[in-house]
CSV table of C-alpha atoms in Angstrom, one decimal:
chain,number,residue,atom,x,y,z
A,1,MET,CA,-4.4,9.1,28.6
A,2,PRO,CA,-4.1,12.5,30.4
A,3,GLY,CA,-1.1,13.7,32.7
A,4,ILE,CA,1.6,12.7,30.4
A,5,ASN,CA,4.9,13.8,32.4
A,6,GLY,CA,7.6,12.2,30.1
A,7,ARG,CA,9.1,14.2,27.4
A,8,PHE,CA,8.9,13.3,23.7
A,9,ASP,CA,12.1,13.4,22.2
A,10,GLY,CA,12.5,14.8,18.6
A,11,LYS,CA,16.0,14.0,18.1
A,12,ARG,CA,15.5,10.4,18.9
A,13,VAL,CA,12.7,10.0,16.6
A,14,LEU,CA,15.0,11.5,13.8
A,15,ALA,CA,17.7,9.4,14.6
A,16,ASP,CA,15.5,6.2,14.6
A,17,LEU,CA,13.9,7.3,11.2
A,18,ASN,CA,17.5,7.9,9.9
A,19,ALA,CA,18.5,4.4,11.2
A,20,LEU,CA,15.8,2.6,9.2
A,21,ARG,CA,16.4,5.1,6.3
A,22,ALA,CA,20.1,3.3,5.9
A,23,ILE,CA,18.7,0.0,5.8
A,24,GLY,CA,18.0,-0.8,2.3
A,25,ALA,CA,19.1,2.8,1.1
A,26,TYR,CA,18.7,3.6,-2.6
A,27,LYS,CA,19.4,7.0,-3.9
A,28,THR,CA,17.1,9.3,-2.1
A,29,GLY,CA,14.8,6.8,-0.7
A,30,VAL,CA,14.8,3.0,0.1
A,31,HIS,CA,14.4,-0.2,-1.7
A,32,LYS,CA,12.7,-3.0,0.8
A,33,PRO,CA,10.3,-5.2,-0.6
A,34,THR,CA,8.6,-7.6,1.6
A,35,PHE,CA,10.8,-10.4,3.0
A,36,SER,CA,14.0,-8.8,1.4
A,37,GLU,CA,16.9,-8.8,3.4
A,38,PRO,CA,16.6,-5.1,4.1
A,39,HIS,CA,13.1,-5.7,5.3
A,40,LEU,CA,14.1,-8.6,7.5
A,41,ARG,CA,16.8,-6.4,8.9
A,42,SER,CA,14.3,-3.5,9.5
A,43,LEU,CA,12.0,-5.8,11.4
A,44,GLY,CA,15.0,-7.0,13.5
A,45,TRP,CA,15.6,-3.3,14.2
A,46,LEU,CA,12.2,-2.8,15.8
A,47,ALA,CA,12.1,-5.9,17.8
A,48,SER,CA,15.4,-5.0,19.2
A,49,ARG,CA,14.1,-1.5,20.3
A,50,LEU,CA,10.5,-2.3,21.7
A,51,PRO,CA,12.0,-3.3,25.1
A,52,ASP,CA,13.1,0.2,25.6
A,53,ALA,CA,9.5,1.3,25.4
A,54,ASP,CA,8.6,-1.6,28.3
A,55,LEU,CA,7.1,-3.7,25.4
A,56,VAL,CA,7.7,-7.6,24.7
A,57,ALA,CA,8.5,-8.0,21.1
A,58,THR,CA,7.1,-10.9,18.8
A,59,ILE,CA,7.4,-11.6,15.2
A,60,ASP,CA,4.6,-13.7,14.2
A,61,GLY,CA,4.0,-16.5,11.4
A,62,ILE,CA,3.3,-13.9,9.0
A,63,GLY,CA,5.9,-11.5,9.7
A,64,ASN,CA,4.1,-9.0,11.6
A,65,VAL,CA,6.0,-7.3,14.6
A,66,LEU,CA,3.8,-6.7,17.7
A,67,GLY,CA,5.1,-5.1,20.8
A,68,SER,CA,2.9,-5.9,23.7
A,69,SER,CA,2.6,-4.4,27.1
A,70,ALA,CA,1.8,-5.8,30.6
A,71,LYS,CA,0.9,-2.5,32.0
A,72,ALA,CA,-2.5,-2.3,33.4
A,73,GLY,CA,-5.1,0.1,32.0
A,74,PRO,CA,-6.4,0.8,28.5
A,75,LYS,CA,-4.4,0.3,25.5
A,76,LEU,CA,-3.8,1.8,22.3
A,77,LEU,CA,-2.3,0.0,19.5
A,78,ALA,CA,-0.4,2.2,16.8
A,79,GLY,CA,2.0,1.5,14.1
A,80,SER,CA,2.3,0.9,10.2
A,81,HIS,CA,4.7,-0.9,8.2
A,82,LEU,CA,8.5,-1.3,7.4
A,83,GLU,CA,8.7,-2.7,3.9
A,84,SER,CA,8.4,-0.4,0.9
A,85,GLN,CA,7.5,-0.3,-2.6
A,86,ASN,CA,10.5,-0.9,-5.0
A,87,HIS,CA,12.8,2.0,-5.0
A,88,ALA,CA,10.5,4.1,-3.0
A,89,GLY,CA,10.4,6.9,-0.2
A,90,TRP,CA,11.9,6.2,3.2
A,91,LEU,CA,9.1,7.9,5.3
A,92,ASP,CA,6.2,5.8,3.9
A,93,GLY,CA,5.4,3.3,6.8
A,94,PRO,CA,8.6,3.8,8.9
A,95,LEU,CA,7.0,7.2,10.1
A,96,GLY,CA,3.8,5.6,11.6
A,97,VAL,CA,6.0,3.0,13.3
A,98,VAL,CA,8.6,5.2,14.9
A,99,TYR,CA,6.0,7.7,16.1
A,100,ALA,CA,4.4,4.8,17.7
A,101,LEU,CA,7.6,3.7,19.2
A,102,GLU,CA,8.4,7.2,20.7
A,103,ALA,CA,4.9,7.4,22.2
A,104,ALA,CA,5.1,3.8,23.8
A,105,ARG,CA,8.6,5.1,25.3
A,106,VAL,CA,7.2,8.0,27.0
A,107,ILE,CA,3.7,6.8,27.9
A,108,ASN,CA,4.5,3.3,29.2
A,109,GLY,CA,7.4,4.3,31.2
A,110,ASP,CA,5.4,6.9,33.2
A,111,PRO,CA,3.7,5.3,36.1
A,112,GLY,CA,1.3,8.2,36.6
A,113,ILE,CA,-0.6,7.3,33.3
A,114,ASN,CA,-3.2,4.4,33.5
A,115,GLY,CA,-2.6,2.7,30.3
A,116,ALA,CA,-0.2,1.8,27.8
A,117,VAL,CA,0.8,2.3,23.9
A,118,GLU,CA,1.1,-1.0,22.0
A,119,VAL,CA,3.2,-1.0,18.7
A,120,ALA,CA,2.6,-2.9,15.4
A,121,ALA,CA,4.5,-3.3,12.3
A,122,TRP,CA,2.4,-5.0,9.7
A,123,CYS,CA,3.7,-7.0,7.2
A,124,ASP,CA,3.2,-6.7,3.5
A,125,GLU,CA,1.1,-3.6,3.6
A,126,GLU,CA,2.5,-2.6,0.1
A,127,GLY,CA,1.0,-5.7,-1.5
A,128,HIS,CA,4.2,-7.5,-2.8
A,129,PHE,CA,2.4,-10.7,-1.8
A,130,GLY,CA,-1.0,-9.9,-1.7
A,131,SER,CA,-3.6,-7.4,-0.1
A,132,PHE,CA,-2.6,-6.0,3.4
A,133,LEU,CA,-2.0,-9.9,4.4
A,134,GLY,CA,-0.2,-8.9,7.7
A,135,SER,CA,-2.9,-6.4,9.0
A,136,ARG,CA,-5.6,-8.7,7.7
A,137,SER,CA,-4.1,-11.7,9.2
A,138,TYR,CA,-4.1,-9.6,12.6
A,139,ALA,CA,-8.0,-9.3,11.9
A,140,GLY,CA,-8.6,-13.0,11.4
A,141,ALA,CA,-9.1,-12.5,7.7
A,142,VAL,CA,-6.3,-14.4,6.3
A,143,THR,CA,-6.5,-18.3,5.6
A,144,GLU,CA,-3.9,-20.7,5.4
A,145,ALA,CA,-5.1,-21.3,1.8
A,146,ASP,CA,-4.3,-17.5,1.3
A,147,ILE,CA,-1.0,-17.8,2.3
A,148,ASP,CA,-0.3,-21.0,0.1
A,149,ALA,CA,-1.7,-19.1,-2.8
A,150,ALA,CA,0.2,-15.8,-2.1
A,151,ARG,CA,3.1,-15.2,-4.6
A,152,ASP,CA,5.8,-12.4,-5.0
A,153,ARG,CA,4.4,-10.1,-7.8
A,154,SER,CA,8.0,-9.5,-9.0
A,155,SER,CA,9.5,-12.9,-8.8
A,156,GLY,CA,6.8,-15.5,-8.4
A,157,ARG,CA,8.3,-16.7,-5.1
A,158,THR,CA,5.7,-18.2,-2.9
A,159,MET,CA,5.0,-16.7,0.5
A,160,ARG,CA,5.7,-20.2,2.1
A,161,GLU,CA,9.1,-20.1,0.9
A,162,ALA,CA,9.8,-16.5,1.9
A,163,LEU,CA,8.5,-17.4,5.5
A,164,ARG,CA,10.8,-20.4,5.7
A,165,ASP,CA,13.8,-18.6,4.5
A,166,ALA,CA,13.0,-15.9,7.1
A,167,GLY,CA,12.9,-18.2,9.8
A,168,PHE,CA,9.0,-17.5,10.3
A,169,ALA,CA,7.6,-20.8,9.2
A,170,GLY,CA,5.8,-22.7,12.0
A,171,ARG,CA,5.3,-19.8,14.2
A,172,PRO,CA,1.7,-18.8,15.2
A,173,ARG,CA,-0.2,-15.8,13.5
A,174,LEU,CA,-1.2,-13.3,16.2
A,175,THR,CA,-4.6,-12.2,16.0
A,176,ALA,CA,-6.4,-9.3,17.7
A,177,GLU,CA,-7.9,-9.9,21.3
A,178,ALA,CA,-11.2,-8.6,21.4
A,179,GLY,CA,-11.6,-5.8,24.0
A,180,ARG,CA,-7.7,-5.3,24.4
A,181,HIS,CA,-7.4,-2.0,22.4
A,182,ILE,CA,-9.4,1.2,22.5
A,183,GLY,CA,-8.6,2.0,19.1
A,184,TYR,CA,-5.8,1.9,16.6
A,185,LEU,CA,-3.6,5.0,15.3
A,186,GLU,CA,-1.5,5.4,12.4
A,187,ALA,CA,0.4,8.6,11.6
A,188,HIS,CA,1.4,8.7,7.9
A,189,ILE,CA,3.5,11.0,5.7
A,190,GLU,CA,1.2,12.9,3.3
A,191,GLN,CA,1.4,11.3,-0.1
A,192,GLY,CA,-0.2,14.0,-2.1
A,193,ASP,CA,0.1,17.8,-1.7
A,194,THR,CA,-3.4,18.7,0.0
A,195,LEU,CA,-1.9,19.9,3.3
A,196,GLU,CA,1.0,21.5,1.6
A,197,ALA,CA,-1.0,23.4,-0.8
A,198,SER,CA,-3.2,24.5,2.2
A,199,ARG,CA,0.0,25.5,4.2
A,200,LEU,CA,-1.2,23.0,7.0
A,201,LYS,CA,1.3,20.6,9.1
A,202,ILE,CA,-1.0,18.1,10.1
A,203,GLY,CA,-4.6,16.5,9.1
A,204,VAL,CA,-6.9,14.0,10.5
A,205,VAL,CA,-8.3,11.3,8.0
A,206,THR,CA,-12.1,11.5,7.8
A,207,SER,CA,-12.7,8.7,5.4
A,208,ILE,CA,-10.9,6.0,3.5
A,209,VAL,CA,-11.4,5.8,-0.2
A,210,GLY,CA,-12.4,2.4,-1.8
A,211,ILE,CA,-10.2,1.1,-4.9
A,212,TRP,CA,-12.0,-0.2,-8.2
A,213,GLN,CA,-9.6,-2.0,-10.6
A,214,TYR,CA,-10.3,-2.8,-14.0
A,215,ARG,CA,-8.6,-4.9,-16.6
A,216,ILE,CA,-9.9,-3.4,-20.3
A,217,SER,CA,-9.0,-5.3,-23.2
A,218,PHE,CA,-9.2,-4.4,-27.0
A,219,ILE,CA,-8.8,-6.6,-29.8
A,220,GLY,CA,-7.8,-5.3,-33.2
A,221,GLU,CA,-6.0,-6.9,-36.1
A,222,GLN,CA,-2.4,-7.6,-36.2
A,223,ASN,CA,-0.6,-6.6,-39.4
A,224,HIS,CA,2.3,-5.1,-41.2
A,225,ALA,CA,3.0,-1.6,-40.3
A,226,GLY,CA,4.7,-0.6,-43.4
A,227,THR,CA,2.2,-2.1,-46.0
A,228,THR,CA,-1.5,-1.5,-44.3
A,229,ARG,CA,-3.2,1.3,-45.4
A,230,MET,CA,-4.4,3.5,-42.5
A,231,ALA,CA,-8.0,3.6,-44.0
A,232,VAL,CA,-8.4,-0.2,-43.4
A,233,ARG,CA,-6.1,-0.5,-40.1
A,234,LYS,CA,-7.8,-2.1,-37.0
A,235,ASP,CA,-5.4,-0.9,-34.5
A,236,ALA,CA,-6.0,-2.1,-30.9
A,237,GLY,CA,-3.4,0.4,-29.4
A,238,LEU,CA,-4.9,3.4,-31.3
A,239,ALA,CA,-8.4,2.2,-29.7
A,240,LEU,CA,-6.9,2.1,-26.2
A,241,ALA,CA,-5.4,5.5,-26.6
A,242,ARG,CA,-8.9,6.9,-27.7
A,243,PHE,CA,-10.4,5.3,-24.8
A,244,CYS,CA,-8.1,6.8,-22.2
A,245,VAL,CA,-8.8,10.2,-23.7
A,246,ALA,CA,-12.5,9.6,-23.6
A,247,ILE,CA,-12.2,8.9,-20.0
A,248,ASP,CA,-10.5,12.0,-19.2
A,249,ASP,CA,-13.3,13.8,-21.2
A,250,SER,CA,-16.3,12.1,-19.7
A,251,PHE,CA,-15.2,11.5,-16.0
A,252,PRO,CA,-15.0,15.5,-14.7
A,253,ALA,CA,-19.0,15.6,-15.2
A,254,LEU,CA,-19.6,12.5,-13.3
A,255,CYS,CA,-16.8,12.4,-10.3
A,256,GLY,CA,-17.0,13.7,-7.2
A,257,PRO,CA,-14.5,16.2,-5.3
A,258,ARG,CA,-12.2,13.5,-4.2
A,259,THR,CA,-12.2,11.3,-7.3
A,260,VAL,CA,-9.0,10.1,-8.9
A,261,TRP,CA,-8.4,7.8,-11.6
A,262,THR,CA,-5.4,6.3,-13.4
A,263,THR,CA,-4.3,4.0,-16.1
A,264,GLY,CA,-1.2,2.6,-14.5
A,265,ARG,CA,-0.4,0.0,-17.3
A,266,ILE,CA,-0.7,-0.2,-21.0
A,267,THR,CA,0.7,-3.5,-23.0
A,268,LEU,CA,0.5,-3.8,-26.7
A,269,ASP,CA,0.6,-7.3,-28.3
A,270,PRO,CA,3.1,-8.2,-30.0
A,271,GLY,CA,4.8,-4.7,-29.0
A,272,ALA,CA,6.9,-4.3,-32.0
A,273,PRO,CA,7.5,-1.0,-33.7
A,274,SER,CA,6.8,-2.4,-37.2
A,275,ILE,CA,3.9,-4.4,-36.3
A,276,ILE,CA,0.2,-3.1,-35.8
A,277,PRO,CA,-0.9,-4.1,-32.4
A,278,GLY,CA,-3.7,-7.0,-32.7
A,279,GLY,CA,-4.3,-6.6,-28.9
A,280,ALA,CA,-3.9,-4.0,-26.2
A,281,GLU,CA,-4.6,-4.0,-22.6
A,282,MET,CA,-5.0,-1.4,-19.8
A,283,LEU,CA,-5.1,-1.8,-16.0
A,284,PHE,CA,-7.4,1.1,-14.8
A,285,GLN,CA,-8.2,2.2,-11.3
A,286,ILE,CA,-10.6,4.5,-9.8
A,287,ARG,CA,-10.6,5.8,-6.0
A,288,ASP,CA,-13.4,7.3,-4.2
A,289,ASP,CA,-15.0,7.3,-0.8
A,290,ASN,CA,-18.7,7.6,-2.2
A,291,PRO,CA,-20.0,4.3,-3.8
A,292,GLU,CA,-22.7,6.2,-5.6
A,293,VAL,CA,-19.9,8.1,-7.4
A,294,ILE,CA,-18.0,4.7,-8.4
A,295,ALA,CA,-21.4,3.3,-9.5
A,296,ARG,CA,-21.7,6.4,-12.1
A,297,LEU,CA,-18.3,5.9,-13.4
A,298,GLU,CA,-18.3,2.3,-13.6
A,299,ALA,CA,-21.3,2.6,-15.7
A,300,GLN,CA,-19.9,5.4,-17.9
A,301,LEU,CA,-17.1,2.7,-18.3
A,302,HIS,CA,-19.4,0.3,-19.5
A,303,ARG,CA,-21.1,2.5,-22.0
A,304,MET,CA,-17.9,3.4,-23.5
A,305,ALA,CA,-17.0,0.1,-23.9
A,306,ASP,CA,-20.2,-0.9,-25.5
A,307,GLU,CA,-19.7,2.2,-28.0
A,308,ALA,CA,-16.0,1.2,-28.5
A,309,THR,CA,-17.0,-2.5,-29.6
A,310,ALA,CA,-20.1,-1.1,-31.9
A,311,GLN,CA,-17.6,1.1,-33.8
A,312,GLY,CA,-15.4,-2.1,-34.6
């Protein structure tokens, strides 16, 4: 889209970001779980501003906000999301939405440009109810049964209830129109330190990692912590801890340059200070953009599990 004559307004961008930051503000960040009151207010805020970019605003039946243009020519879809993780940063999501909004204001309002920017804010990208339900719905990959089954991971509230309470029940879910867009662009704040450590201001995504998640369970023998000798204990929690250390010892020789792994949750059963855990469970995750690397690491996990089982 060459020949842009309008001017991007940095102050306007910051004002928009700060307006969204004020909705659901929590300490230095925000708290906007999907379909919470702050999230819904944020959706309304965006819908009210899309006409300023010559876009028609629609909030569809799954909570996506779409700004569509009647302008002739090629169209680029851009955006991100407006809900947040619990007690999270204020730029994760809104940065991409506001950048898209500003680009639409400038490009759509220039009669000398053949084409337009359309804006999207996908619902539930942070996975409170499922896995990318809003964007997957737009791609035609979410069924009504998927929505029936979706539950809020924190409260157990059904997605149907949330959609009803938000006033979105019964609305059609919008899906991508074949050939309408020349591409999709999403700006995002860096969530690591690669750019900062390299003293770079911007980067371009070259690949998207896959995420493999595992639930690893350990079965020991629950017993009294004060009377059971150390030599005869079958402590499931200790077995789990050793497994975590073994992962960190063995994975570096098998991983790739971009591999990361995380033990995100550990639970002990019964979880009392005076009882030797009879059961333990860890939720473990591996991320990499190379399936061959993942296959090596998964095979190592299975070898380690077999060895742990054989040792009793």
